[in-house]
Amino acid sequence: MAQAVEEWYKQMPIITRSYLTAAVVTTIGCSLEIISPYHLYLNPKLVVKQYQFWRLITNFLYFRKMDLDFMFHMFFLARYCKLLEENSFRGRTADFFYMLLFGASVLTGIVLIGGMIPYLSESFAKIIFLSNSLTFMMVYVWSKQNPFIHMSFLGLFTFTAAYLPWVLLGFSVLVGASAWVDLLGMIAGHAYYFLEDVYPRMTGRRPLKTPSFIKALFADEAVVVARPANVRFAPPPAEELHRD
């Protein structure tokens, strides 16, 4: 059993494995009181006035207490982050990292701007960890890129992947969780989907092209496509024709 888990972990792509490891270590560390959540949460005043810039990252790593909700989000992270990195972003690690960076930036911006809007500021002030929202963003992007896959929710009913975010949102409401967390993830995911997949088809321009300095951080592996040995994709050399 332990060996199977180890093999499963080693076979994860680099971004998924790194994020999952950081999230589990951070959450366990807080549960054991080795790390204090008060040093991790998103606090704009501490970021700006006391230069605690790490909070812009650490608020995406803590998934609250280790309960059933934590297990659900670890499953979503391990599954949909892995599916995206291995399929849609296969051989494009830098692009996948840039997607997460874009999503984290959008989520942070929404919370900061929302905190300055009257009547909404109180609700946004309660959102101090965006880890669940970033996970939900990945679920949303995957569902948009794989809309026709048939799925089942707890064996109760079946639906296509296009409706997965809405099914999970409804489940969150039923169990009493905040809908804001999932909605923020859906907003960030739709922003990425529109700018990366829809807008380029409409205009021929790609606004979310990955910057070269991010590409330089990752050595993307070339995707090798095997072909049968006896299949020719070009006319044979002239000397071969003369030999016949």
Coordinates of N, CA and C in Angstrom, one line a residue:
M1 N 0.8 -1.2 0.0 CA 0.0 0.0 0.0 C 0.9 1.3 0.0
A2 N 1.9 1.3 0.9 CA 2.7 2.4 1.0 C 3.5 2.6 -0.3
Q3 N 3.9 1.5 -0.9 CA 4.7 1.6 -2.2 C 3.8 2.1 -3.3
A4 N 2.5 1.7 -3.3 CA 1.6 2.2 -4.3 C 1.4 3.7 -4.2
V5 N 1.2 4.2 -3.0 CA 1.1 5.6 -2.8 C 2.3 6.4 -3.2
E6 N 3.5 5.8 -2.9 CA 4.7 6.4 -3.3 C 4.8 6.5 -4.8
E7 N 4.5 5.5 -5.5 CA 4.5 5.5 -7.0 C 3.5 6.5 -7.5
W8 N 2.3 6.6 -7.0 CA 1.3 7.5 -7.4 C 1.9 9.0 -7.2
Y9 N 2.5 9.2 -6.1 CA 3.0 10.5 -5.8 C 4.2 10.9 -6.8
K10 N 5.1 9.9 -7.0 CA 6.2 10.2 -7.9 C 5.8 10.5 -9.3
Q11 N 4.7 9.9 -9.7 CA 4.2 10.0 -11.1 C 3.4 11.3 -11.4
M12 N 3.2 12.0 -10.3 CA 2.5 13.3 -10.5 C 3.4 14.3 -11.3
P13 N 2.9 15.1 -12.1 CA 3.7 16.2 -12.8 C 4.2 17.2 -11.7
I14 N 5.2 17.9 -12.1 CA 6.0 18.7 -11.1 C 5.1 19.8 -10.4
I15 N 4.3 20.5 -11.1 CA 3.5 21.6 -10.5 C 2.5 21.1 -9.6
T16 N 1.8 20.0 -10.0 CA 0.7 19.4 -9.2 C 1.4 18.8 -7.9
R17 N 2.5 18.1 -8.1 CA 3.1 17.5 -6.9 C 3.6 18.6 -5.9
S18 N 4.2 19.6 -6.5 CA 4.7 20.7 -5.6 C 3.6 21.4 -4.8
Y19 N 2.5 21.7 -5.5 CA 1.4 22.4 -4.9 C 0.7 21.5 -3.8
L20 N 0.5 20.3 -4.2 CA -0.1 19.3 -3.2 C 0.7 19.1 -2.0
T21 N 2.0 19.0 -2.2 CA 2.9 18.8 -1.1 C 2.9 20.1 -0.2
A22 N 3.0 21.2 -0.8 CA 3.0 22.5 0.0 C 1.7 22.7 0.8
A23 N 0.6 22.3 0.2 CA -0.7 22.5 0.8 C -0.8 21.5 2.0
V24 N -0.5 20.2 1.8 CA -0.6 19.2 2.9 C 0.4 19.6 4.0
V25 N 1.6 19.9 3.7 CA 2.6 20.3 4.8 C 2.1 21.5 5.6
T26 N 1.6 22.5 4.9 CA 1.2 23.7 5.5 C 0.0 23.5 6.4
T27 N -1.0 22.7 5.9 CA -2.2 22.4 6.7 C -1.9 21.6 7.9
I28 N -1.1 20.6 7.7 CA -0.7 19.7 8.8 C 0.1 20.5 9.9
G29 N 1.0 21.3 9.4 CA 1.8 22.2 10.3 C 1.0 23.1 11.1
C30 N -0.1 23.6 10.6 CA -1.0 24.5 11.3 C -1.8 23.6 12.3
S31 N -2.2 22.4 11.9 CA -3.0 21.5 12.8 C -2.2 21.1 14.0
L32 N -0.9 20.9 13.8 CA 0.0 20.6 14.9 C 0.5 21.8 15.6
E33 N 0.1 23.0 15.2 CA 0.5 24.2 15.9 C 2.0 24.5 15.7
I34 N 2.6 23.9 14.7 CA 4.0 24.2 14.3 C 4.0 25.6 13.6
I35 N 3.0 25.8 12.8 CA 2.9 27.1 12.0 C 1.6 27.7 12.5
S36 N 1.6 29.0 12.6 CA 0.3 29.7 13.0 C -0.4 30.3 11.7
P37 N -1.7 30.0 11.6 CA -2.4 30.6 10.4 C -2.4 32.1 10.4
Y38 N -2.2 32.7 11.6 CA -2.1 34.2 11.6 C -0.9 34.7 10.9
H39 N 0.1 33.9 10.6 CA 1.2 34.3 9.8 C 1.0 34.0 8.3
L40 N -0.1 33.4 8.0 CA -0.3 33.0 6.6 C -1.4 33.7 5.8
Y41 N -2.4 34.2 6.6 CA -3.6 34.7 5.9 C -3.4 36.0 5.2
L42 N -4.3 36.3 4.2 CA -4.2 37.5 3.4 C -4.6 38.7 4.2
N43 N -3.6 39.6 4.4 CA -3.9 40.8 5.1 C -3.2 42.0 4.3
P44 N -4.0 42.7 3.5 CA -3.5 43.8 2.7 C -2.6 44.8 3.4
K45 N -3.1 45.2 4.6 CA -2.4 46.2 5.4 C -1.0 45.7 5.8
L46 N -0.9 44.4 6.2 CA 0.4 43.9 6.6 C 1.3 43.7 5.4
V47 N 0.7 43.4 4.2 CA 1.5 43.3 3.0 C 2.1 44.6 2.6
V48 N 1.3 45.6 2.6 CA 1.7 46.9 2.1 C 2.6 47.7 3.2
K49 N 2.1 47.7 4.4 CA 2.8 48.5 5.4 C 4.0 47.8 6.1
Q50 N 3.9 46.5 6.2 CA 5.0 45.8 6.9 C 5.7 44.8 5.9
Y51 N 5.5 44.9 4.6 CA 6.2 44.2 3.6 C 6.1 42.7 3.8
Q52 N 5.0 42.2 4.3 CA 4.9 40.7 4.5 C 4.3 40.1 3.2
F53 N 5.2 40.1 2.2 CA 4.7 39.7 0.8 C 4.4 38.2 0.8
W54 N 5.0 37.4 1.7 CA 4.7 36.0 1.6 C 3.2 35.7 1.8
R55 N 2.5 36.6 2.4 CA 1.1 36.3 2.6 C 0.3 36.2 1.3
L56 N 0.8 36.8 0.2 CA 0.2 36.7 -1.1 C 0.3 35.3 -1.7
I57 N 1.2 34.5 -1.1 CA 1.4 33.1 -1.5 C 0.8 32.1 -0.5
T58 N 1.2 32.3 0.8 CA 0.8 31.4 1.8 C -0.7 31.2 2.0
N59 N -1.5 32.3 1.6 CA -2.9 32.2 1.8 C -3.5 31.2 0.8
F60 N -2.8 30.8 -0.2 CA -3.2 29.7 -1.2 C -2.8 28.3 -0.7
L61 N -2.1 28.2 0.4 CA -1.5 26.9 0.8 C -2.3 26.3 2.0
Y62 N -3.0 27.1 2.7 CA -3.7 26.6 3.9 C -5.1 26.3 3.6
F63 N -5.6 25.1 3.9 CA -6.9 24.6 3.6 C -7.7 24.4 4.9
R64 N -7.5 25.2 5.9 CA -8.2 25.2 7.2 C -8.0 23.9 7.9
K65 N -8.9 23.5 8.8 CA -8.7 22.3 9.6 C -8.8 21.0 8.8
M66 N -8.2 20.0 9.2 CA -8.2 18.7 8.5 C -9.5 17.9 8.8
D67 N -10.5 18.2 7.9 CA -11.8 17.5 8.1 C -12.2 16.9 6.7
L68 N -13.5 16.6 6.6 CA -14.0 16.1 5.3 C -13.8 17.1 4.2
D69 N -14.0 18.4 4.5 CA -13.9 19.4 3.5 C -12.4 19.5 3.0
F70 N -11.5 19.3 3.9 CA -10.1 19.3 3.5 C -9.8 18.1 2.6
M71 N -10.3 16.9 2.9 CA -10.1 15.7 2.1 C -10.7 15.9 0.7
F72 N -11.9 16.6 0.6 CA -12.5 16.8 -0.7 C -11.6 17.7 -1.5
H73 N -11.1 18.8 -1.0 CA -10.3 19.7 -1.7 C -8.9 19.1 -2.1
M74 N -8.4 18.3 -1.3 CA -7.1 17.6 -1.7 C -7.4 16.6 -2.8
F75 N -8.6 16.0 -2.8 CA -9.0 15.1 -4.0 C -9.1 16.0 -5.2
F76 N -9.8 17.1 -5.1 CA -10.0 18.0 -6.3 C -8.6 18.5 -6.8
L77 N -7.7 18.8 -5.9 CA -6.4 19.3 -6.3 C -5.6 18.3 -6.9
A78 N -5.6 17.1 -6.3 CA -4.8 16.0 -6.9 C -5.3 15.5 -8.2
R79 N -6.7 15.5 -8.4 CA -7.3 15.0 -9.6 C -7.3 16.0 -10.8
Y80 N -7.9 17.2 -10.5 CA -8.1 18.1 -11.6 C -6.8 18.9 -12.0
C81 N -6.0 19.2 -11.0 CA -4.7 19.9 -11.3 C -3.9 18.9 -12.1
K82 N -3.9 17.7 -11.7 CA -3.1 16.6 -12.4 C -3.6 16.4 -13.8
L83 N -4.9 16.4 -14.0 CA -5.5 16.2 -15.3 C -5.2 17.3 -16.3
L84 N -5.2 18.6 -15.7 CA -4.9 19.7 -16.6 C -3.4 19.7 -17.0
E85 N -2.6 19.4 -16.0 CA -1.1 19.5 -16.3 C -0.7 18.4 -17.2
E86 N -1.3 17.2 -17.1 CA -0.9 16.1 -17.9 C -1.6 16.1 -19.3
N87 N -2.7 16.7 -19.5 CA -3.4 16.7 -20.7 C -3.5 18.0 -21.4
S88 N -4.3 18.9 -21.0 CA -4.4 20.2 -21.6 C -3.0 21.0 -21.7
F89 N -2.2 20.8 -20.7 CA -0.9 21.5 -20.6 C 0.3 20.6 -20.8
R90 N 0.0 19.4 -21.4 CA 1.1 18.5 -21.5 C 2.3 19.1 -22.3
G91 N 3.5 19.0 -21.8 CA 4.6 19.6 -22.4 C 4.7 21.1 -22.3
R92 N 3.8 21.7 -21.5 CA 3.7 23.2 -21.4 C 3.7 23.6 -19.9
T93 N 4.7 23.2 -19.2 CA 4.7 23.4 -17.7 C 4.6 24.9 -17.4
A94 N 5.4 25.7 -18.2 CA 5.4 27.1 -18.0 C 4.0 27.8 -18.2
D95 N 3.3 27.3 -19.2 CA 1.9 27.8 -19.4 C 1.0 27.4 -18.3
F96 N 1.2 26.2 -17.7 CA 0.3 25.8 -16.6 C 0.6 26.6 -15.4
F97 N 1.9 26.9 -15.1 CA 2.3 27.7 -14.0 C 1.7 29.1 -14.1
Y98 N 1.8 29.6 -15.4 CA 1.2 31.0 -15.6 C -0.3 31.0 -15.4
M99 N -1.0 29.9 -15.7 CA -2.4 29.9 -15.5 C -2.7 30.0 -14.0
L100 N -1.9 29.3 -13.1 CA -2.1 29.4 -11.7 C -1.8 30.8 -11.2
L101 N -0.7 31.3 -11.7 CA -0.3 32.7 -11.3 C -1.4 33.7 -11.7
F102 N -2.0 33.5 -12.9 CA -3.1 34.4 -13.3 C -4.3 34.3 -12.4
G103 N -4.6 33.0 -12.1 CA -5.8 32.8 -11.2 C -5.6 33.4 -9.9
A104 N -4.4 33.2 -9.3 CA -4.1 33.7 -8.0 C -4.2 35.2 -8.0
S105 N -3.7 35.8 -9.0 CA -3.7 37.3 -9.1 C -5.1 37.8 -9.2
V106 N -5.9 37.2 -10.1 CA -7.3 37.6 -10.2 C -8.1 37.5 -8.9
L107 N -7.9 36.3 -8.2 CA -8.6 36.1 -6.9 C -8.2 37.2 -5.9
T108 N -6.9 37.4 -5.8 CA -6.4 38.4 -4.9 C -6.9 39.8 -5.2
G109 N -7.0 40.1 -6.5 CA -7.5 41.4 -6.9 C -9.0 41.6 -6.6
I110 N -9.7 40.5 -6.8 CA -11.2 40.6 -6.5 C -11.4 40.9 -5.0
V111 N -10.7 40.1 -4.2 CA -10.8 40.3 -2.7 C -10.4 41.7 -2.3
L112 N -9.3 42.2 -2.8 CA -8.8 43.6 -2.4 C -9.8 44.6 -2.9
I113 N -10.3 44.5 -4.1 CA -11.2 45.5 -4.6 C -12.6 45.4 -3.9
G114 N -13.0 44.1 -3.7 CA -14.3 43.9 -3.1 C -14.3 44.5 -1.6
G115 N -13.1 44.4 -1.0 CA -13.0 45.0 0.3 C -13.2 46.5 0.4
M116 N -13.2 47.2 -0.7 CA -13.3 48.6 -0.7 C -14.7 49.0 -1.2
I117 N -15.6 48.1 -1.5 CA -16.9 48.4 -2.0 C -17.9 48.4 -0.8
P118 N -18.7 49.4 -0.6 CA -19.7 49.5 0.4 C -20.7 48.3 0.3
Y119 N -21.1 47.8 1.4 CA -22.1 46.7 1.5 C -21.5 45.4 1.1
L120 N -20.4 45.4 0.5 CA -19.7 44.1 0.2 C -18.4 43.9 0.9
S121 N -17.9 45.0 1.5 CA -16.6 44.9 2.1 C -16.6 43.9 3.3
E122 N -17.7 43.9 4.0 CA -17.8 43.0 5.2 C -17.7 41.5 4.8
S123 N -18.3 41.2 3.7 CA -18.3 39.8 3.2 C -16.9 39.4 2.7
F124 N -16.2 40.4 1.9 CA -14.9 40.1 1.4 C -13.9 40.1 2.5
A125 N -14.1 40.8 3.6 CA -13.1 40.9 4.7 C -13.0 39.5 5.4
K126 N -14.0 38.7 5.2 CA -14.0 37.3 5.8 C -13.2 36.3 5.0
I127 N -12.9 36.7 3.8 CA -12.2 35.8 2.9 C -10.7 36.1 3.1
I128 N -10.0 35.3 3.9 CA -8.6 35.5 4.2 C -7.7 34.4 3.7
F129 N -8.3 33.3 3.2 CA -7.6 32.2 2.6 C -8.3 31.9 1.2
L130 N -7.5 31.9 0.2 CA -8.0 31.7 -1.2 C -7.6 30.3 -1.8
S131 N -7.2 29.4 -0.9 CA -6.8 28.1 -1.4 C -7.9 27.3 -2.1
N132 N -9.1 27.3 -1.4 CA -10.2 26.6 -1.9 C -10.7 27.2 -3.3
S133 N -10.6 28.6 -3.4 CA -11.0 29.2 -4.6 C -10.1 28.9 -5.8
L134 N -8.8 28.8 -5.5 CA -7.9 28.5 -6.6 C -8.1 27.0 -7.0
T135 N -8.4 26.1 -6.1 CA -8.7 24.8 -6.5 C -10.0 24.7 -7.3
F136 N -11.0 25.5 -6.9 CA -12.2 25.5 -7.7 C -12.0 26.1 -9.1
M137 N -11.1 27.0 -9.2 CA -10.8 27.6 -10.5 C -10.3 26.5 -11.5
M138 N -9.4 25.6 -10.9 CA -8.9 24.5 -11.8 C -10.0 23.5 -12.2
V139 N -10.9 23.3 -11.3 CA -12.1 22.4 -11.6 C -12.9 23.1 -12.7
Y140 N -13.1 24.4 -12.7 CA -13.8 25.1 -13.7 C -13.2 25.1 -15.0
V141 N -11.9 25.3 -15.1 CA -11.1 25.3 -16.3 C -11.2 23.9 -16.9
W142 N -11.0 22.9 -16.1 CA -11.0 21.5 -16.7 C -12.4 21.2 -17.2
S143 N -13.5 21.6 -16.5 CA -14.8 21.4 -17.0 C -15.1 22.1 -18.3
K144 N -14.5 23.2 -18.5 CA -14.7 24.0 -19.8 C -14.0 23.3 -20.9
Q145 N -12.8 22.7 -20.6 CA -12.0 22.1 -21.7 C -12.4 20.6 -22.0
N146 N -13.3 20.1 -21.1 CA -13.7 18.7 -21.2 C -15.2 18.6 -21.0
P147 N -16.1 19.4 -21.7 CA -17.5 19.6 -21.3 C -18.4 18.4 -21.5
F148 N -17.9 17.4 -22.4 CA -18.8 16.3 -22.7 C -18.6 15.0 -22.0
I149 N -17.6 15.0 -21.0 CA -17.3 13.8 -20.2 C -18.5 13.6 -19.3
H150 N -19.0 12.3 -19.2 CA -20.1 12.0 -18.3 C -19.5 11.7 -16.9
M151 N -20.2 12.2 -15.9 CA -19.8 12.1 -14.6 C -20.9 11.7 -13.7
S152 N -20.6 11.3 -12.5 CA -21.7 10.9 -11.5 C -21.4 11.6 -10.2
F153 N -22.4 12.1 -9.5 CA -22.2 12.7 -8.2 C -22.7 11.8 -7.1
L154 N -21.7 11.2 -6.4 CA -22.1 10.3 -5.3 C -23.0 9.2 -5.7
G155 N -23.0 8.9 -7.0 CA -23.9 7.8 -7.4 C -25.3 8.1 -7.5
L156 N -25.7 9.4 -7.2 CA -27.1 9.8 -7.2 C -27.6 10.2 -8.5
F157 N -26.8 10.9 -9.3 CA -27.3 11.3 -10.7 C -26.0 11.5 -11.5
T158 N -26.3 11.5 -12.8 CA -25.2 11.7 -13.8 C -25.4 13.0 -14.5
F159 N -24.3 13.6 -15.0 CA -24.3 14.8 -15.7 C -23.0 14.9 -16.5
T160 N -22.9 15.9 -17.4 CA -21.7 16.1 -18.1 C -20.8 17.1 -17.4
A161 N -19.5 17.0 -17.7 CA -18.5 17.8 -17.0 C -18.8 19.3 -17.0
A162 N -19.5 19.8 -18.0 CA -19.8 21.2 -18.2 C -20.5 21.7 -17.0
Y163 N -21.3 20.9 -16.3 CA -22.1 21.3 -15.1 C -21.4 21.0 -13.8
L164 N -20.2 20.4 -13.8 CA -19.5 20.1 -12.6 C -19.4 21.2 -11.6
P165 N -18.9 22.4 -12.0 CA -18.8 23.5 -11.1 C -20.1 23.9 -10.4
W166 N -21.2 23.8 -11.1 CA -22.5 24.2 -10.6 C -23.0 23.1 -9.6
V167 N -22.7 21.8 -9.9 CA -23.1 20.8 -9.0 C -22.3 20.9 -7.7
L168 N -21.0 21.2 -7.8 CA -20.2 21.4 -6.6 C -20.6 22.6 -5.8
L169 N -21.0 23.7 -6.5 CA -21.5 24.9 -5.8 C -22.8 24.6 -5.1
G170 N -23.7 23.8 -5.7 CA -24.9 23.5 -5.0 C -24.7 22.6 -3.8
F171 N -23.7 21.7 -3.9 CA -23.3 20.9 -2.8 C -22.8 21.7 -1.6
S172 N -22.0 22.7 -1.9 CA -21.4 23.6 -0.9 C -22.5 24.3 -0.2
V173 N -23.5 24.8 -0.9 CA -24.6 25.5 -0.3 C -25.4 24.6 0.6
L174 N -25.6 23.3 0.2 CA -26.4 22.4 1.0 C -25.7 22.0 2.3
V175 N -24.4 21.9 2.3 CA -23.7 21.6 3.5 C -23.3 22.8 4.4
G176 N -23.8 24.0 3.9 CA -23.6 25.2 4.7 C -22.3 25.9 4.5
A177 N -21.6 25.6 3.5 CA -20.3 26.3 3.2 C -20.6 27.6 2.5
S178 N -19.7 28.5 2.5 CA -19.8 29.8 1.9 C -19.8 29.6 0.4
A179 N -20.8 30.1 -0.3 CA -20.9 30.1 -1.8 C -19.8 31.0 -2.4
W180 N -19.4 32.1 -1.6 CA -18.5 33.1 -2.2 C -17.2 32.4 -2.6
V181 N -16.7 31.4 -1.8 CA -15.4 30.8 -2.1 C -15.5 30.1 -3.5
D182 N -16.5 29.4 -3.8 CA -16.7 28.7 -5.1 C -16.9 29.7 -6.2
L183 N -17.7 30.7 -5.9 CA -18.1 31.7 -7.0 C -16.8 32.4 -7.4
L184 N -15.9 32.8 -6.5 CA -14.7 33.4 -6.8 C -13.9 32.6 -7.7
G185 N -13.8 31.3 -7.4 CA -13.0 30.4 -8.3 C -13.6 30.3 -9.7
M186 N -15.0 30.3 -9.8 CA -15.6 30.2 -11.1 C -15.3 31.5 -11.8
I187 N -15.3 32.7 -11.2 CA -15.0 33.9 -11.9 C -13.6 33.9 -12.4
A188 N -12.7 33.5 -11.6 CA -11.3 33.5 -12.0 C -11.1 32.5 -13.2
G189 N -11.7 31.3 -13.0 CA -11.6 30.3 -14.1 C -12.2 30.7 -15.4
H190 N -13.4 31.4 -15.3 CA -14.0 31.9 -16.5 C -13.2 33.0 -17.2
A191 N -12.6 33.8 -16.4 CA -11.7 34.9 -16.9 C -10.6 34.3 -17.7
Y192 N -10.0 33.2 -17.1 CA -8.9 32.6 -17.8 C -9.4 31.9 -19.1
Y193 N -10.5 31.1 -19.0 CA -11.0 30.4 -20.2 C -11.4 31.4 -21.3
F194 N -12.0 32.5 -21.0 CA -12.3 33.5 -22.0 C -11.1 34.1 -22.7
L195 N -10.1 34.5 -21.9 CA -9.0 35.2 -22.4 C -8.0 34.2 -23.2
E196 N -8.0 32.9 -22.8 CA -7.1 32.0 -23.3 C -7.7 31.2 -24.5
D197 N -9.0 30.9 -24.4 CA -9.6 30.0 -25.4 C -10.7 30.7 -26.3
V198 N -11.5 31.6 -25.7 CA -12.5 32.2 -26.5 C -12.0 33.5 -27.2
Y199 N -11.4 34.4 -26.5 CA -11.0 35.6 -27.1 C -10.0 35.4 -28.3
P200 N -9.0 34.5 -28.2 CA -8.1 34.3 -29.3 C -8.8 33.8 -30.6
R201 N -9.9 33.0 -30.4 CA -10.6 32.5 -31.6 C -11.4 33.7 -32.2
M202 N -11.8 34.7 -31.4 CA -12.6 35.8 -31.9 C -11.7 36.8 -32.6
T203 N -10.5 37.0 -32.1 CA -9.7 38.2 -32.6 C -8.4 37.7 -33.2
G204 N -8.0 36.5 -32.9 CA -6.6 36.1 -33.4 C -5.5 36.5 -32.5
R205 N -5.8 37.2 -31.4 CA -4.8 37.7 -30.5 C -4.9 36.9 -29.2
R206 N -3.7 36.6 -28.5 CA -3.7 35.9 -27.3 C -3.1 36.7 -26.2
P207 N -4.0 37.3 -25.4 CA -3.5 38.3 -24.3 C -2.8 37.6 -23.2
L208 N -3.0 36.3 -23.0 CA -2.4 35.6 -21.9 C -1.2 34.8 -22.3
K209 N -0.5 35.3 -23.3 CA 0.8 34.6 -23.7 C 1.8 34.6 -22.6
T210 N 2.3 33.4 -22.3 CA 3.2 33.3 -21.2 C 4.5 34.1 -21.4
P211 N 4.9 34.9 -20.4 CA 6.1 35.7 -20.6 C 7.3 34.8 -20.7
S212 N 8.3 35.4 -21.4 CA 9.5 34.6 -21.7 C 10.3 34.3 -20.4
F213 N 10.3 35.2 -19.4 CA 11.0 34.9 -18.2 C 10.4 33.7 -17.4
I214 N 9.1 33.5 -17.5 CA 8.5 32.4 -16.9 C 8.9 31.1 -17.7
K215 N 8.9 31.2 -19.0 CA 9.2 30.0 -19.8 C 10.7 29.6 -19.5
A216 N 11.5 30.6 -19.2 CA 12.9 30.3 -18.9 C 13.1 29.5 -17.6
L217 N 12.1 29.6 -16.7 CA 12.2 28.8 -15.5 C 11.9 27.3 -15.6
F218 N 11.2 27.0 -16.7 CA 10.9 25.6 -16.9 C 11.4 25.0 -18.2
A219 N 11.9 23.9 -18.1 CA 12.4 23.2 -19.3 C 11.3 22.3 -19.8
D220 N 10.4 22.8 -20.6 CA 9.3 22.0 -21.1 C 9.7 20.8 -21.9
E221 N 9.2 19.7 -21.6 CA 9.5 18.5 -22.4 C 8.7 18.4 -23.7
A222 N 9.5 18.0 -24.7 CA 8.8 17.9 -26.0 C 7.8 16.7 -26.0
V223 N 6.7 16.9 -26.6 CA 5.7 15.8 -26.7 C 6.0 15.0 -27.9
V224 N 6.4 13.7 -27.7 CA 6.8 12.8 -28.7 C 5.6 12.0 -29.1
V225 N 5.3 12.0 -30.5 CA 4.2 11.2 -31.0 C 4.8 10.1 -31.8
A226 N 4.5 8.9 -31.4 CA 5.0 7.7 -32.1 C 4.2 7.5 -33.4
R227 N 4.9 7.0 -34.4 CA 4.3 6.6 -35.7 C 4.8 5.3 -36.2
P228 N 4.0 4.5 -36.9 CA 4.4 3.2 -37.3 C 5.6 3.3 -38.2
A229 N 6.5 2.2 -38.1 CA 7.8 2.3 -38.7 C 7.7 2.2 -40.3
N230 N 6.6 1.6 -40.8 CA 6.5 1.4 -42.3 C 5.7 2.5 -43.0
V231 N 5.2 3.5 -42.2 CA 4.4 4.5 -42.8 C 5.2 5.7 -43.3
R232 N 5.1 6.0 -44.6 CA 5.8 7.2 -45.1 C 5.0 8.4 -45.1
F233 N 5.6 9.5 -44.7 CA 4.9 10.8 -44.7 C 5.5 11.7 -45.7
A234 N 6.4 11.3 -46.6 CA 7.0 12.1 -47.6 C 7.4 11.1 -48.8
P235 N 7.4 11.6 -50.0 CA 7.9 10.7 -51.1 C 9.2 10.2 -50.8
P236 N 9.5 9.0 -51.3 CA 10.9 8.4 -51.1 C 11.9 9.1 -51.9
P237 N 13.2 9.1 -51.5 CA 14.2 9.8 -52.2 C 14.3 9.3 -53.6
A238 N 14.8 10.1 -54.5 CA 14.9 9.8 -55.9 C 15.7 8.5 -56.2
E239 N 16.8 8.4 -55.4 CA 17.7 7.2 -55.6 C 17.0 5.9 -55.3
E240 N 16.0 5.9 -54.3 CA 15.3 4.7 -54.0 C 14.4 4.4 -55.2
L241 N 13.8 5.4 -55.9 CA 13.0 5.1 -57.0 C 13.7 4.5 -58.2
H242 N 15.0 4.9 -58.4 CA 15.8 4.4 -59.5 C 16.3 3.0 -59.2
R243 N 16.4 2.6 -57.9 CA 16.9 1.3 -57.6 C 15.8 0.3 -58.0
D244 N 14.5 0.7 -57.9 CA 13.5 -0.2 -58.2 C 13.4 -0.4 -59.8

